[in-house]
Short mmCIF file of C-alpha atoms in Angstrom, two decimals:
data_model
loop_
_atom_site.label_atom_id
_atom_site.label_comp_id
_atom_site.label_asym_id
_atom_site.label_seq_id
_atom_site.Cartn_x
_atom_site.Cartn_y
_atom_site.Cartn_z
CA MET A 199 11.90 -17.50 8.42
CA ARG A 200 8.70 -17.19 6.42
CA LYS A 201 6.84 -13.90 6.85
CA SER A 202 3.19 -13.32 6.00
CA ALA A 203 1.16 -10.31 4.96
CA PHE A 204 -1.74 -8.97 6.97
CA PRO A 205 -5.36 -9.39 5.91
CA PRO A 206 -6.66 -6.74 3.52
CA VAL A 207 -8.29 -3.60 4.86
CA ALA A 208 -11.16 -3.10 2.46
CA ALA A 209 -14.83 -2.25 2.13
CA PRO A 210 -17.09 -2.90 -0.88
CA ASP A 211 -17.28 0.83 -1.70
CA ALA A 212 -13.48 1.19 -2.10
CA ARG A 213 -12.48 3.15 -5.18
CA VAL A 214 -8.70 2.84 -4.78
CA LEU A 215 -6.68 -0.17 -3.66
CA ILE A 216 -3.13 0.57 -2.49
CA LEU A 217 -0.81 -2.41 -2.62
CA GLY A 218 2.52 -2.66 -0.84
CA SER A 219 4.86 -5.60 -1.19
CA LEU A 220 5.27 -7.27 2.25
CA PRO A 221 5.27 -5.64 5.70
CA GLY A 222 8.71 -4.79 7.07
CA GLU A 223 10.13 -5.94 10.39
CA VAL A 224 8.68 -3.07 12.46
CA SER A 225 5.23 -3.52 10.91
CA LEU A 226 5.34 -7.27 11.49
CA ALA A 227 6.40 -6.78 15.11
CA GLU A 228 3.60 -4.27 15.73
CA GLN A 229 1.06 -6.06 13.49
CA ARG A 230 0.26 -2.75 11.77
CA TYR A 231 0.55 -1.59 8.20
CA TYR A 232 3.36 0.96 7.70
CA ALA A 233 4.40 1.06 11.36
CA HIS A 234 8.01 2.19 10.79
CA PRO A 235 8.11 5.81 12.03
CA GLN A 236 10.16 6.94 9.01
CA ASN A 237 7.84 5.35 6.44
CA LEU A 238 5.99 8.15 4.66
CA PHE A 239 2.87 6.14 3.79
CA TRP A 240 0.48 7.78 6.24
CA ARG A 241 1.75 11.25 5.34
CA LEU A 242 1.53 10.63 1.58
CA VAL A 243 -1.92 9.06 1.56
CA GLY A 244 -3.14 11.62 4.10
CA ASN A 245 -1.97 14.39 1.79
CA ALA A 246 -3.91 12.76 -1.07
CA VAL A 247 -7.15 12.68 0.94
CA GLY A 248 -6.67 15.99 2.72
CA GLN A 249 -6.31 14.56 6.24
CA ASP A 250 -3.44 14.37 8.71
CA LEU A 251 -3.47 10.60 9.12
CA SER A 252 -0.05 10.57 10.82
CA SER A 253 -1.51 12.21 13.93
CA LEU A 254 -4.21 9.56 14.38
CA ASP A 255 -3.88 6.30 16.27
CA TYR A 256 -3.72 3.18 14.10
CA ASP A 257 -7.39 2.18 14.32
CA ARG A 258 -8.48 5.70 13.40
CA ARG A 259 -6.02 5.71 10.48
CA LEU A 260 -7.61 2.55 9.10
CA ALA A 261 -11.10 3.95 9.64
CA ALA A 262 -10.11 7.15 7.83
CA LEU A 263 -8.78 5.12 4.89
CA LEU A 264 -12.03 3.21 4.62
CA ALA A 265 -14.05 6.43 4.92
CA ALA A 266 -11.97 7.89 2.07
CA LYS A 267 -12.83 4.77 0.02
CA ILE A 268 -9.27 3.42 0.06
CA ALA A 269 -8.44 -0.25 0.52
CA LEU A 270 -5.04 -1.57 1.55
CA TRP A 271 -3.19 -4.84 1.05
CA ASP A 272 0.08 -6.36 -0.15
CA THR A 273 1.11 -8.20 -3.31
CA VAL A 274 3.12 -10.84 -1.42
CA ALA A 275 1.07 -13.22 0.74
CA SER A 276 4.18 -14.75 2.25
CA ALA A 277 7.90 -15.00 1.60
CA THR A 278 11.24 -15.53 3.24
CA ARG A 279 13.18 -12.36 3.88
CA THR A 280 16.02 -11.23 6.09
CA GLY A 281 15.40 -7.64 7.16
CA SER A 282 12.83 -5.36 5.56
CA LEU A 283 14.14 -4.62 2.08
CA ASP A 284 12.07 -5.74 -0.91
CA ALA A 285 15.28 -6.83 -2.63
CA ALA A 286 15.68 -9.51 0.07
CA ILE A 287 12.28 -11.14 -0.63
CA ARG A 288 12.73 -14.80 -1.62
CA ARG A 289 10.34 -17.62 -2.42
CA ALA A 290 7.38 -15.25 -2.60
CA GLU A 291 3.84 -16.55 -2.70
CA HIS A 292 1.75 -13.91 -4.43
CA ALA A 293 -1.48 -12.67 -2.91
CA PRO A 294 -4.69 -13.46 -4.84
CA LEU A 295 -5.23 -9.88 -5.99
CA ALA A 296 -7.90 -10.66 -8.58
CA ASP A 297 -9.97 -12.38 -5.89
CA LEU A 298 -9.92 -9.26 -3.72
CA VAL A 299 -10.61 -6.96 -6.68
CA ALA A 300 -13.68 -9.07 -7.52
CA THR A 301 -15.17 -8.13 -4.13
CA LEU A 302 -14.76 -4.38 -4.76
CA PRO A 303 -17.41 -3.37 -7.32
CA GLU A 304 -16.71 0.38 -7.01
CA LEU A 305 -12.96 0.01 -7.56
CA ARG A 306 -11.47 2.40 -10.11
CA ALA A 307 -7.72 2.20 -9.54
CA VAL A 308 -4.99 0.07 -8.05
CA ALA A 309 -1.88 1.89 -6.84
CA PHE A 310 1.41 0.10 -6.32
CA ASN A 311 3.56 1.41 -3.48
CA GLY A 312 7.02 0.85 -4.95
CA ARG A 313 8.62 -1.14 -7.75
CA LYS A 314 8.40 -4.58 -6.16
CA SER A 315 4.68 -4.20 -5.57
CA ALA A 316 4.17 -3.14 -9.21
CA ALA A 317 6.37 -5.95 -10.55
CA ILE A 318 4.26 -8.55 -8.75
CA GLY A 319 0.82 -6.96 -8.89
CA ARG A 320 0.65 -5.34 -12.30
CA PRO A 321 0.82 -8.64 -14.29
CA GLN A 322 -2.02 -10.05 -12.18
CA LEU A 323 -4.30 -7.09 -12.88
CA GLU A 324 -3.46 -6.19 -16.50
CA GLY A 325 -6.64 -6.27 -18.54
CA SER A 326 -8.84 -5.69 -15.47
CA GLY A 327 -10.06 -2.34 -16.82
CA LEU A 328 -8.76 -0.60 -13.71
CA ALA A 329 -6.29 2.25 -13.74
CA LEU A 330 -2.94 0.83 -12.59
CA ILE A 331 -0.74 3.45 -10.95
CA ASP A 332 2.93 3.01 -10.09
CA LEU A 333 3.88 5.16 -7.09
CA PRO A 334 7.29 5.86 -5.62
CA SER A 335 7.87 3.80 -2.51
CA SER A 336 6.95 5.33 0.81
CA SER A 337 9.75 3.34 2.44
CA PRO A 338 12.60 5.16 4.19
CA ALA A 339 14.91 2.96 2.09
CA TYR A 340 13.82 4.91 -1.00
CA ALA A 341 15.26 8.37 -0.44
CA ALA A 342 16.35 9.15 -4.01
CA MET A 343 13.18 11.16 -4.76
CA PRO A 344 12.45 14.43 -2.94
CA LEU A 345 9.41 14.40 -0.65
CA VAL A 346 7.65 17.12 -2.65
CA GLU A 347 7.81 14.92 -5.78
CA LYS A 348 6.51 11.88 -3.88
CA GLU A 349 3.65 14.00 -2.56
CA ARG A 350 2.81 15.21 -6.06
CA LEU A 351 2.68 11.68 -7.46
CA TRP A 352 0.71 10.23 -4.55
CA ALA A 353 -1.79 13.13 -4.76
CA ARG A 354 -3.05 11.63 -8.05
CA LEU A 355 -4.98 9.09 -5.97
CA ALA A 356 -7.52 11.81 -5.18
CA ASP A 357 -8.60 11.79 -8.85
CA PHE A 358 -10.18 8.35 -8.36
CA LEU A 359 -11.93 9.02 -5.06
CA ASP A 360 -14.65 11.48 -6.12
#
């Protein structure tokens, strides 16, 4: 079955764009970015902006991201995939990242949440003049890196928000 990404969450004053790969099964079912309760996304990005985003309801999380000048989207517009693992993505149609970036005049950096996101998104944005940042995946499937190290790497996003 073909699965599709959500629309971007973005405002023209965004300074950082965080790109995932494709929403997982729980996120697709709930129609919310990073809905799986064990996904660390909201904790990691909240740490970077100095807010406890995990304690907010979904609409307030998105509003807080926009207020922090962070945009959110995925590198895969649609694909076939069984389950939620990036390794299972097949027949991917890539999202038009350059088109979105062109609508964000204040953008300074694009951060890739995980290897798959970087593998798809980085080639599309090379030469854009933006900082391209590879981050460890926030997915519960990526448990090889200690949380404190993930938090340290994700905290670098704050450097582009001032």
